[in-house]
């Protein structure tokens, strides 16, 4: 993205972010109330665990997408979308080896799709742009879970509309458990000491309705942050140690997460599963689509704030009058944590070892390059009829992804895969690269080399996606398609494309 391109809404607003953190001082000075941060703190909503019907090794869930009213703000009702009568979706929880059936009913008035982000599965079941669910229809994908324990999620993926549909609230968590994760001494009681934390941002009209007008180049980047669908959330712990499963479900926003007292916490898992060992950090960057599991210890009755801080060096995005405001200087109070009562048992040491690193042999691996530039990948916009990459073998590949823009951030997500970040060049920013991942952040000028392991479900007729997970970028065309085939076969989307009507 060069500065000669027309960009609007570029002026960075110091007061907006600062007002959140220093509300008292700025409210009188500015006369503006940061929306949703006044009034009493509300208890963090915990998404319900989805009802599961289990029979043998099979498990079935039902998701009903529909329009609902939500109390995102303390003083208004916001019409949004969600599942099973609630804003956002229930948490799906499955075990490795289970045969999952999802009955996804579209009770909305328009077509959407639901994608299982991070799951290795046949492309036909992936819920990408090629699996539309028309209003009134039910789509029932089936697949067997064959990957390690991880915090995955689900969200819409209709081509050109993903940002809008996700923004309206069609998103939920999708946990995978396995024998190894069962046996680890980590907090693991859902909603008690193992807490889902879905981070989003929104824009509101004065009456509390969502502002869903996409702004040039920034889409639906919001100015109000929410956790599990509300502003100003608090969680009172009953234990001294809590595990937070953090998901950046925003359409465009990067978060620099830290605690208000700068304390050290431990990262125990990345997008696609557990780390080899807990990693102590004092802050953590998340970009849209990324997940991280962290463990934090609380003193009795103390109060600390999980907050989004400004990015040092603006994440290497220039801060001049031409630059887009990606919100990298915004600050938000996200989630207040209150320690348990005095006398609550002190937790022991964290496990020294978590999960072994999956070995990926990339000797003589096929190498591919993906150059991200504005809304294009390798000079092209997404075309649902075009196969960009055909993979005709069952080995890992090395993908090099380059952010060619000097003043735009991007990230990169690959369906049906996990990857190890082999190297990072072109940035000093401490983007999170450890552990198995499916989405990686790319500050301006950054090059990452990824060792990518794909799920093995060769099928010439159905495509998987790779894309920037900043959803406005994706919706503008920053996406490509890959097809996995048996050796010697060729991809052939033709008929499928006709069948779907898209
Ligand atoms: Cu992008």
Short mmCIF file of C-alpha atoms and ligand atoms in Angstrom, two decimals:
data_model
loop_
_atom_site.label_atom_id
_atom_site.label_comp_id
_atom_site.label_asym_id
_atom_site.label_seq_id
_atom_site.Cartn_x
_atom_site.Cartn_y
_atom_site.Cartn_z
CA UNK A 1 0.00 0.00 0.00
CA UNK A 2 1.62 3.22 -1.12
CA UNK A 3 0.78 6.61 0.22
CA UNK A 4 -0.51 7.67 -3.16
CA UNK A 5 -3.53 5.43 -2.63
CA UNK A 6 -6.64 7.23 -1.44
CA UNK A 7 -6.99 6.64 2.26
CA UNK A 8 -9.45 8.24 4.58
CA UNK A 9 -10.04 8.24 8.29
CA UNK A 10 -6.32 8.35 8.82
CA UNK A 11 -6.14 10.73 11.72
CA UNK A 12 -5.09 8.90 14.83
CA UNK A 13 -7.12 9.89 17.86
CA UNK A 14 -5.06 9.90 21.00
CA UNK A 15 -8.02 10.75 23.17
CA UNK A 16 -10.12 7.81 22.18
CA UNK A 17 -7.78 5.17 23.50
CA UNK A 18 -6.57 7.18 26.42
CA UNK A 19 -10.05 8.01 27.58
CA UNK A 20 -10.69 4.39 28.33
CA UNK A 21 -7.71 4.02 30.59
CA UNK A 22 -7.94 7.37 32.29
CA UNK A 23 -11.68 7.66 32.13
CA UNK A 24 -12.12 9.95 35.10
CA UNK A 25 -9.54 12.45 33.99
CA UNK A 26 -10.67 12.61 30.40
CA UNK A 27 -14.41 12.42 30.72
CA UNK A 28 -14.71 15.90 32.08
CA UNK A 29 -11.94 17.21 29.88
CA UNK A 30 -13.32 15.83 26.64
CA UNK A 31 -17.00 15.62 27.39
CA UNK A 32 -17.21 12.27 25.66
CA UNK A 33 -18.09 9.02 27.35
CA UNK A 34 -16.37 5.95 26.00
CA UNK A 35 -19.36 3.84 25.12
CA UNK A 36 -20.07 0.95 27.42
CA UNK A 37 -17.54 1.71 30.11
CA UNK A 38 -19.80 3.61 32.47
CA UNK A 39 -22.14 1.98 34.92
CA UNK A 40 -21.48 -1.10 37.00
CA UNK A 41 -19.11 -3.79 35.91
CA UNK A 42 -21.04 -6.82 34.73
CA UNK A 43 -20.19 -10.46 35.29
CA UNK A 44 -18.38 -12.03 32.36
CA UNK A 45 -20.90 -14.13 30.41
CA UNK A 46 -19.65 -17.69 29.94
CA UNK A 47 -20.94 -19.17 26.67
CA UNK A 48 -22.85 -22.36 27.50
CA UNK A 49 -21.35 -25.69 26.50
CA UNK A 50 -23.37 -26.87 23.53
CA UNK A 51 -25.71 -29.78 24.15
CA UNK A 52 -24.07 -32.88 22.74
CA UNK A 53 -25.86 -36.04 21.72
CA UNK A 54 -23.32 -38.85 22.08
CA UNK A 55 -23.73 -42.35 20.69
CA UNK A 56 -20.73 -44.64 20.49
CA UNK A 57 -17.89 -42.56 19.06
CA UNK A 58 -20.35 -40.19 17.40
CA UNK A 59 -21.33 -36.79 18.73
CA UNK A 60 -23.93 -34.44 17.28
CA UNK A 61 -24.44 -30.75 17.94
CA UNK A 62 -27.10 -28.41 16.66
CA UNK A 63 -26.41 -24.78 15.87
CA UNK A 64 -29.30 -22.49 14.95
CA UNK A 65 -28.10 -19.22 13.48
CA UNK A 66 -30.57 -16.42 13.97
CA UNK A 67 -31.23 -12.82 14.87
CA UNK A 68 -31.29 -11.99 18.59
CA UNK A 69 -31.26 -8.99 20.90
CA UNK A 70 -28.12 -8.60 22.99
CA UNK A 71 -27.09 -6.51 25.99
CA UNK A 72 -23.61 -5.71 24.71
CA UNK A 73 -23.85 -2.26 26.28
CA UNK A 74 -25.18 -1.82 29.81
CA UNK A 75 -27.81 0.70 28.80
CA UNK A 76 -29.13 -0.41 25.43
CA UNK A 77 -30.42 -3.37 23.46
CA UNK A 78 -28.46 -4.25 20.34
CA UNK A 79 -30.02 -6.38 17.61
CA UNK A 80 -27.33 -8.82 16.52
CA UNK A 81 -26.92 -12.39 15.32
CA UNK A 82 -25.99 -15.51 17.18
CA UNK A 83 -26.71 -19.17 17.69
CA UNK A 84 -29.36 -21.05 19.64
CA UNK A 85 -31.04 -17.86 20.81
CA UNK A 86 -27.97 -16.08 22.14
CA UNK A 87 -25.46 -13.56 20.90
CA UNK A 88 -22.32 -15.49 19.86
CA UNK A 89 -22.43 -19.26 19.94
CA UNK A 90 -22.19 -22.03 22.52
CA UNK A 91 -18.83 -23.67 23.08
CA UNK A 92 -18.55 -26.95 21.20
CA UNK A 93 -16.41 -29.50 23.01
CA UNK A 94 -15.17 -32.70 21.39
CA UNK A 95 -12.53 -35.35 21.98
CA UNK A 96 -9.88 -36.51 19.59
CA UNK A 97 -11.23 -39.54 17.74
CA UNK A 98 -14.89 -38.56 17.92
CA UNK A 99 -17.00 -38.53 14.78
CA UNK A 100 -18.65 -35.13 14.82
CA UNK A 101 -21.88 -34.18 13.12
CA UNK A 102 -22.94 -30.55 13.16
CA UNK A 103 -26.46 -29.63 12.22
CA UNK A 104 -26.22 -25.99 11.27
CA UNK A 105 -29.57 -24.37 10.60
CA UNK A 106 -29.72 -20.97 8.98
CA UNK A 107 -32.56 -19.04 10.60
CA UNK A 108 -31.32 -15.76 9.15
CA UNK A 109 -32.82 -14.01 6.17
CA UNK A 110 -29.67 -14.37 4.07
CA UNK A 111 -27.13 -16.98 3.04
CA UNK A 112 -24.16 -17.59 5.27
CA UNK A 113 -21.58 -20.33 5.90
CA UNK A 114 -19.97 -21.63 9.09
CA UNK A 115 -16.29 -22.58 9.07
CA UNK A 116 -14.48 -24.70 11.66
CA UNK A 117 -11.35 -22.62 12.10
CA UNK A 118 -8.29 -24.74 12.90
CA UNK A 119 -9.89 -28.12 12.27
CA UNK A 120 -8.27 -30.63 9.93
CA UNK A 121 -11.15 -32.07 7.93
CA UNK A 122 -12.36 -32.79 4.39
CA UNK A 123 -12.73 -29.61 2.33
CA UNK A 124 -16.39 -30.34 1.67
CA UNK A 125 -17.01 -30.11 5.45
CA UNK A 126 -14.88 -27.00 5.96
CA UNK A 127 -17.67 -24.43 5.82
CA UNK A 128 -15.81 -22.04 3.55
CA UNK A 129 -17.29 -20.00 0.71
CA UNK A 130 -18.22 -23.18 -1.22
CA UNK A 131 -20.62 -24.46 1.44
CA UNK A 132 -23.42 -21.87 1.48
CA UNK A 133 -26.38 -22.44 3.78
CA UNK A 134 -29.44 -20.74 2.36
CA UNK A 135 -32.07 -19.27 4.71
CA UNK A 136 -34.21 -22.02 6.18
CA UNK A 137 -31.72 -24.74 5.22
CA UNK A 138 -29.71 -27.05 7.45
CA UNK A 139 -26.16 -28.06 6.56
CA UNK A 140 -24.82 -31.16 8.32
CA UNK A 141 -21.07 -31.65 7.91
CA UNK A 142 -19.46 -34.76 9.41
CA UNK A 143 -15.84 -35.41 10.18
CA UNK A 144 -13.62 -37.29 12.60
CA UNK A 145 -11.49 -35.22 14.94
CA UNK A 146 -7.89 -36.26 14.35
CA UNK A 147 -5.64 -33.67 15.94
CA UNK A 148 -4.26 -32.75 19.37
CA UNK A 149 -6.11 -30.83 22.05
CA UNK A 150 -6.56 -27.17 21.10
CA UNK A 151 -8.80 -24.14 21.33
CA UNK A 152 -10.39 -23.79 17.91
CA UNK A 153 -13.39 -21.67 16.92
CA UNK A 154 -16.15 -21.32 14.38
CA UNK A 155 -17.26 -18.32 12.37
CA UNK A 156 -18.95 -17.43 9.07
CA UNK A 157 -17.06 -17.52 5.78
CA UNK A 158 -19.37 -16.37 2.93
CA UNK A 159 -17.20 -14.76 0.27
CA UNK A 160 -17.30 -10.98 0.58
CA UNK A 161 -19.46 -11.04 3.70
CA UNK A 162 -17.31 -12.77 6.31
CA UNK A 163 -16.48 -9.56 8.17
CA UNK A 164 -20.08 -8.39 8.40
CA UNK A 165 -21.43 -11.76 9.48
CA UNK A 166 -18.72 -12.31 12.09
CA UNK A 167 -19.15 -8.76 13.36
CA UNK A 168 -22.85 -9.41 13.92
CA UNK A 169 -21.98 -12.25 16.24
CA UNK A 170 -21.87 -15.59 14.45
CA UNK A 171 -18.86 -16.91 16.35
CA UNK A 172 -18.10 -19.43 19.06
CA UNK A 173 -15.35 -21.59 20.51
CA UNK A 174 -14.63 -25.18 19.54
CA UNK A 175 -12.50 -27.09 22.05
CA UNK A 176 -10.68 -30.30 21.28
CA UNK A 177 -9.59 -32.46 24.23
CA UNK A 178 -7.34 -35.50 24.22
CA UNK A 179 -5.77 -37.92 26.67
CA UNK A 180 -2.68 -35.77 27.03
CA UNK A 181 -4.58 -32.58 27.83
CA UNK A 182 -6.76 -34.53 30.31
CA UNK A 183 -3.69 -35.54 32.27
CA UNK A 184 -2.05 -32.15 32.57
CA UNK A 185 -2.15 -30.27 35.82
CA UNK A 186 -3.68 -27.14 34.30
CA UNK A 187 -6.92 -25.42 35.29
CA UNK A 188 -9.56 -27.30 33.33
CA UNK A 189 -13.01 -26.73 34.77
CA UNK A 190 -15.04 -24.92 32.15
CA UNK A 191 -16.22 -21.49 33.27
CA UNK A 192 -14.77 -22.02 36.75
CA UNK A 193 -11.00 -21.90 36.35
CA UNK A 194 -10.81 -22.48 32.58
CA UNK A 195 -12.35 -19.36 31.13
CA UNK A 196 -13.30 -18.64 27.52
CA UNK A 197 -12.34 -15.08 26.55
CA UNK A 198 -13.67 -13.94 23.17
CA UNK A 199 -12.32 -10.52 22.24
CA UNK A 200 -14.18 -8.38 19.71
CA UNK A 201 -14.73 -4.74 18.88
CA UNK A 202 -17.75 -2.88 17.60
CA UNK A 203 -19.08 0.52 16.59
CA UNK A 204 -22.42 1.68 17.92
CA UNK A 205 -25.01 4.22 16.91
CA UNK A 206 -26.39 6.49 19.62
CA UNK A 207 -29.39 4.19 20.15
CA UNK A 208 -27.17 1.17 20.77
CA UNK A 209 -27.65 -0.47 17.39
CA UNK A 210 -24.55 -1.71 15.61
CA UNK A 211 -22.90 0.57 13.10
CA UNK A 212 -22.22 -1.93 10.36
CA UNK A 213 -21.10 0.43 7.63
CA UNK A 214 -17.71 -0.65 6.33
CA UNK A 215 -15.20 2.17 6.27
CA UNK A 216 -12.78 2.33 3.32
CA UNK A 217 -9.70 0.18 3.99
CA UNK A 218 -10.64 -0.48 7.62
CA UNK A 219 -13.96 -2.23 7.27
CA UNK A 220 -15.68 -2.75 10.59
CA UNK A 221 -12.83 -1.95 12.95
CA UNK A 222 -14.64 -0.90 16.12
CA UNK A 223 -13.95 1.62 18.85
CA UNK A 224 -15.59 -0.33 21.69
CA UNK A 225 -14.00 -3.58 22.87
CA UNK A 226 -16.08 -6.44 24.20
CA UNK A 227 -15.34 -9.71 25.98
CA UNK A 228 -17.77 -12.60 25.48
CA UNK A 229 -20.21 -10.10 24.03
CA UNK A 230 -20.29 -7.35 26.67
CA UNK A 231 -18.35 -4.25 27.65
CA UNK A 232 -16.88 -3.69 31.08
CA UNK A 233 -16.75 -7.34 32.10
CA UNK A 234 -15.45 -8.77 35.35
CA UNK A 235 -14.72 -12.29 36.54
CA UNK A 236 -14.45 -13.18 40.23
CA UNK A 237 -12.29 -16.25 40.58
CA UNK A 238 -12.85 -19.02 43.08
CA UNK A 239 -9.31 -20.34 42.60
CA UNK A 240 -5.86 -18.79 42.81
CA UNK A 241 -4.96 -19.94 39.30
CA UNK A 242 -7.04 -19.40 36.18
CA UNK A 243 -6.57 -20.36 32.57
CA UNK A 244 -7.84 -17.92 29.98
CA UNK A 245 -8.52 -19.18 26.47
CA UNK A 246 -8.09 -15.99 24.48
CA UNK A 247 -9.54 -15.61 20.99
CA UNK A 248 -9.22 -12.52 18.83
CA UNK A 249 -12.61 -12.74 17.11
CA UNK A 250 -12.52 -9.14 15.92
CA UNK A 251 -12.71 -8.40 12.24
CA UNK A 252 -9.65 -6.13 12.05
CA UNK A 253 -8.09 -5.42 15.44
CA UNK A 254 -4.73 -6.53 16.78
CA UNK A 255 -4.54 -6.69 20.59
CA UNK A 256 -1.45 -6.09 22.74
CA UNK A 257 -2.59 -7.91 25.87
CA UNK A 258 -1.15 -7.38 29.33
CA UNK A 259 -2.26 -7.08 32.92
CA UNK A 260 -2.64 -3.71 34.58
CA UNK A 261 0.24 -4.36 37.01
CA UNK A 262 2.51 -5.75 34.31
CA UNK A 263 2.66 -9.14 35.99
CA UNK A 264 4.15 -12.19 34.39
CA UNK A 265 1.76 -14.83 33.15
CA UNK A 266 2.36 -18.08 31.28
CA UNK A 267 1.38 -19.04 27.77
CA UNK A 268 0.50 -22.73 27.65
CA UNK A 269 -1.05 -23.11 24.19
CA UNK A 270 -1.08 -21.49 20.81
CA UNK A 271 -3.66 -21.69 17.99
CA UNK A 272 -3.36 -25.37 17.27
CA UNK A 273 -2.49 -26.80 20.64
CA UNK A 274 -0.28 -26.95 23.68
CA UNK A 275 3.26 -25.62 23.81
CA UNK A 276 6.16 -27.90 24.80
CA UNK A 277 6.40 -25.99 28.07
CA UNK A 278 4.82 -22.93 29.71
CA UNK A 279 6.36 -19.67 28.46
CA UNK A 280 6.48 -16.71 30.86
CA UNK A 281 5.56 -13.37 29.26
CA UNK A 282 4.37 -9.94 30.34
CA UNK A 283 2.47 -9.12 27.18
CA UNK A 284 1.14 -10.96 24.20
CA UNK A 285 0.09 -9.90 20.71
CA UNK A 286 -2.99 -11.41 19.12
CA UNK A 287 -4.23 -10.76 15.59
CA UNK A 288 -7.67 -11.63 14.21
CA UNK A 289 -8.30 -15.37 14.29
CA UNK A 290 -5.40 -16.21 16.63
CA UNK A 291 -5.90 -18.00 19.95
CA UNK A 292 -3.67 -18.32 22.97
CA UNK A 293 -4.19 -20.05 26.27
CA UNK A 294 -2.63 -18.36 29.26
CA UNK A 295 -2.40 -19.19 32.95
CA UNK A 296 -2.39 -16.39 35.51
CA UNK A 297 -2.08 -16.60 39.29
CA UNK A 298 -4.19 -14.34 41.49
CA UNK A 299 -3.67 -13.23 45.08
CA UNK A 300 -6.74 -13.42 47.32
CA UNK A 301 -9.23 -10.63 46.67
CA UNK A 302 -6.87 -8.63 44.48
CA UNK A 303 -8.20 -6.87 41.39
CA UNK A 304 -6.26 -6.77 38.16
CA UNK A 305 -7.30 -5.74 34.69
CA UNK A 306 -6.63 -7.61 31.49
CA UNK A 307 -6.06 -4.70 29.18
CA UNK A 308 -5.19 -3.92 25.61
CA UNK A 309 -2.16 -1.65 25.53
CA UNK A 310 -0.81 0.53 22.74
CA UNK A 311 1.63 -1.28 20.45
CA UNK A 312 5.24 -0.16 20.83
CA UNK A 313 6.50 1.45 17.61
CA UNK A 314 2.88 1.27 16.39
CA UNK A 315 3.71 -2.29 15.29
CA UNK A 316 6.06 -0.65 12.76
CA UNK A 317 3.18 1.01 10.90
CA UNK A 318 4.27 4.59 10.13
CA UNK A 319 2.46 7.25 12.12
CA UNK A 320 2.18 10.10 9.67
CA UNK A 321 -0.81 11.98 8.36
CA UNK A 322 -1.22 9.54 5.47
CA UNK A 323 -1.18 6.40 7.57
CA UNK A 324 -4.27 4.34 8.20
CA UNK A 325 -5.36 4.12 11.82
CA UNK A 326 -5.39 0.40 12.50
CA UNK A 327 -6.16 1.21 16.14
CA UNK A 328 -2.71 0.13 17.28
CA UNK A 329 -2.50 2.99 19.79
CA UNK A 330 -5.95 2.34 21.25
CA UNK A 331 -6.15 1.11 24.80
CA UNK A 332 -8.98 -0.81 26.35
CA UNK A 333 -9.84 -2.25 29.71
CA UNK A 334 -11.01 -5.70 28.70
CA UNK A 335 -11.65 -7.93 31.69
CA UNK A 336 -11.28 -7.32 35.39
CA UNK A 337 -10.14 -10.36 37.34
CA UNK A 338 -10.82 -10.52 41.07
CA UNK A 339 -8.90 -13.00 43.21
CA UNK A 340 -10.64 -15.64 45.33
CA UNK A 341 -11.35 -15.29 49.06
CA UNK A 342 -8.55 -15.38 51.60
CA UNK A 343 -7.57 -18.89 52.51
CA UNK A 344 -8.07 -20.34 49.03
CA UNK A 345 -5.51 -23.05 48.31
CA UNK A 346 -2.22 -21.92 46.81
CA UNK A 347 -1.60 -23.63 43.46
CA UNK A 348 1.50 -25.76 42.96
CA UNK A 349 4.07 -25.36 40.23
CA UNK A 350 2.94 -25.37 36.62
CA UNK A 351 3.78 -28.56 34.72
CA UNK A 352 7.35 -28.30 33.44
CA UNK A 353 6.34 -30.13 30.27
CA UNK A 354 3.09 -29.81 28.35
CA UNK A 355 3.04 -31.50 24.95
CA UNK A 356 5.82 -32.71 22.67
CA UNK A 357 6.46 -30.64 19.57
CA UNK A 358 4.99 -32.42 16.54
CA UNK A 359 7.91 -33.21 14.25
CA UNK A 360 7.67 -31.81 10.73
CA UNK A 361 10.30 -33.06 8.30
CA UNK A 362 10.69 -30.39 5.65
CA UNK A 363 13.81 -31.84 4.03
CA UNK A 364 13.37 -31.31 0.29
CA UNK A 365 9.88 -29.98 0.97
CA UNK A 366 7.85 -28.27 -1.74
CA UNK A 367 8.26 -24.52 -1.26
CA UNK A 368 5.71 -21.87 -2.17
CA UNK A 369 5.62 -18.11 -1.79
CA UNK A 370 2.66 -15.88 -0.95
CA UNK A 371 3.17 -12.13 -1.37
CA UNK A 372 0.59 -10.03 0.45
CA UNK A 373 0.04 -6.58 -0.99
CA UNK A 374 -2.95 -4.37 -0.15
CA UNK A 375 -5.88 -6.69 -0.93
CA UNK A 376 -3.98 -9.09 -3.20
CA UNK A 377 -2.01 -12.30 -2.77
CA UNK A 378 0.61 -12.88 -5.48
CA UNK A 379 -0.97 -10.08 -7.50
CA UNK A 380 -4.44 -11.58 -7.62
CA UNK A 381 -7.78 -11.19 -5.92
CA UNK A 382 -9.81 -14.20 -4.79
CA UNK A 383 -11.68 -16.05 -7.53
CA UNK A 384 -13.90 -18.92 -6.42
CA UNK A 385 -13.43 -20.66 -9.77
CA UNK A 386 -9.61 -20.50 -9.73
CA UNK A 387 -7.37 -23.08 -8.06
CA UNK A 388 -4.25 -21.27 -6.89
CA UNK A 389 -2.37 -24.20 -5.41
CA UNK A 390 -2.70 -27.95 -5.96
CA UNK A 391 -1.04 -30.21 -3.40
CA UNK A 392 -0.58 -33.73 -4.76
CA UNK A 393 1.39 -35.35 -1.96
CA UNK A 394 1.02 -36.01 1.77
CA UNK A 395 4.12 -34.30 3.13
CA UNK A 396 4.58 -30.95 4.89
CA UNK A 397 5.40 -27.95 2.71
CA UNK A 398 7.34 -24.77 3.36
CA UNK A 399 5.30 -21.64 2.74
CA UNK A 400 7.00 -18.26 2.73
CA UNK A 401 4.58 -15.41 3.36
CA UNK A 402 5.68 -11.83 2.74
CA UNK A 403 3.87 -8.65 3.73
CA UNK A 404 5.08 -6.38 0.94
CA UNK A 405 3.30 -3.33 2.33
CA UNK A 406 5.38 -0.83 4.24
CA UNK A 407 2.44 0.70 6.06
CA UNK A 408 -0.22 -2.00 6.33
CA UNK A 409 -0.52 -4.90 8.72
CA UNK A 410 -1.83 -8.27 7.60
CA UNK A 411 -1.95 -11.79 8.91
CA UNK A 412 -2.19 -15.21 7.28
CA UNK A 413 -4.39 -18.21 8.01
CA UNK A 414 -4.33 -21.63 6.35
CA UNK A 415 -7.32 -23.98 6.47
CA UNK A 416 -6.96 -27.71 7.22
CA UNK A 417 -3.45 -27.19 8.55
CA UNK A 418 -1.18 -26.31 11.38
CA UNK A 419 2.26 -24.82 10.97
CA UNK A 420 5.46 -24.10 12.79
CA UNK A 421 6.95 -20.68 12.19
CA UNK A 422 10.49 -21.52 11.05
CA UNK A 423 11.73 -17.95 10.85
CA UNK A 424 10.64 -14.33 10.95
CA UNK A 425 12.44 -11.54 9.11
CA UNK A 426 11.83 -7.87 8.47
CA UNK A 427 10.32 -6.99 11.83
CA UNK A 428 11.51 -6.48 15.37
CA UNK A 429 7.97 -6.75 16.76
CA UNK A 430 7.52 -9.71 19.13
CA UNK A 431 4.66 -11.32 17.23
CA UNK A 432 3.65 -14.64 18.73
CA UNK A 433 5.17 -17.51 16.74
CA UNK A 434 5.66 -20.33 19.24
CA UNK A 435 3.89 -23.65 19.24
CA UNK A 436 1.62 -25.12 16.59
CA UNK A 437 -0.30 -22.36 14.81
CA UNK A 438 -2.78 -21.77 12.04
CA UNK A 439 -2.68 -17.97 11.87
CA UNK A 440 0.33 -15.66 12.05
CA UNK A 441 0.63 -11.87 12.27
CA UNK A 442 2.62 -9.93 9.66
CA UNK A 443 3.68 -6.39 10.57
CA UNK A 444 4.75 -4.22 7.61
CA UNK A 445 7.67 -5.68 5.68
CA UNK A 446 7.59 -8.99 7.51
CA UNK A 447 8.52 -12.33 5.96
CA UNK A 448 7.64 -15.58 7.73
CA UNK A 449 8.66 -19.07 6.72
CA UNK A 450 6.17 -21.74 7.76
CA UNK A 451 6.49 -25.52 7.90
CA UNK A 452 2.91 -26.50 7.11
CA UNK A 453 1.28 -29.84 7.91
CA UNK A 454 -2.01 -30.46 6.12
CA UNK A 455 -4.89 -32.74 6.96
CA UNK A 456 -4.91 -35.63 4.48
CA UNK A 457 -8.30 -35.63 2.77
CA UNK A 458 -7.50 -35.53 -0.93
CA UNK A 459 -10.52 -34.54 -3.02
CA UNK A 460 -10.10 -32.83 -6.39
CA UNK A 461 -13.54 -31.21 -6.30
CA UNK A 462 -13.37 -29.10 -3.17
CA UNK A 463 -11.06 -26.21 -2.27
CA UNK A 464 -9.61 -25.04 1.02
CA UNK A 465 -8.80 -21.39 1.67
CA UNK A 466 -5.72 -19.48 2.73
CA UNK A 467 -6.22 -15.81 3.45
CA UNK A 468 -5.53 -12.72 5.44
CA UNK A 469 -7.73 -12.97 8.55
CA UNK A 470 -8.24 -9.24 8.77
CA UNK A 471 -11.73 -9.82 7.52
CA UNK A 472 -12.16 -6.65 5.51
CA UNK A 473 -9.00 -7.57 3.62
CA UNK A 474 -10.29 -11.11 3.10
CA UNK A 475 -13.65 -9.82 1.91
CA UNK A 476 -11.93 -7.49 -0.55
CA UNK A 477 -10.28 -10.54 -2.10
CA UNK A 478 -7.18 -11.26 -0.03
CA UNK A 479 -7.72 -15.01 -0.25
CA UNK A 480 -6.67 -17.94 -2.38
CA UNK A 481 -7.72 -21.56 -2.86
CA UNK A 482 -5.78 -24.78 -2.55
CA UNK A 483 -6.92 -28.26 -3.46
CA UNK A 484 -5.45 -31.49 -2.15
CA UNK A 485 -5.37 -34.41 -4.58
CA UNK A 486 -3.92 -37.90 -4.85
CA UNK A 487 -0.53 -38.05 -6.61
CA UNK A 488 -0.95 -37.51 -10.33
CA UNK A 489 -4.48 -36.14 -10.07
CA UNK A 490 -5.58 -32.63 -10.94
CA UNK A 491 -7.99 -30.32 -9.19
CA UNK A 492 -11.39 -29.96 -10.80
CA UNK A 493 -13.78 -27.56 -9.12
CA UNK A 494 -15.94 -27.13 -12.21
CA UNK A 495 -18.90 -29.28 -11.35
CA UNK A 496 -18.92 -28.43 -7.69
CA UNK A 497 -18.96 -24.80 -8.54
CA UNK A 498 -22.06 -25.35 -10.61
CA UNK A 499 -23.74 -27.42 -7.94
CA UNK A 500 -23.36 -24.79 -5.28
CA UNK A 501 -24.89 -22.10 -7.43
CA UNK A 502 -22.11 -19.70 -6.56
CU1 LIG B 1 -4.67 -8.20 5.37
#
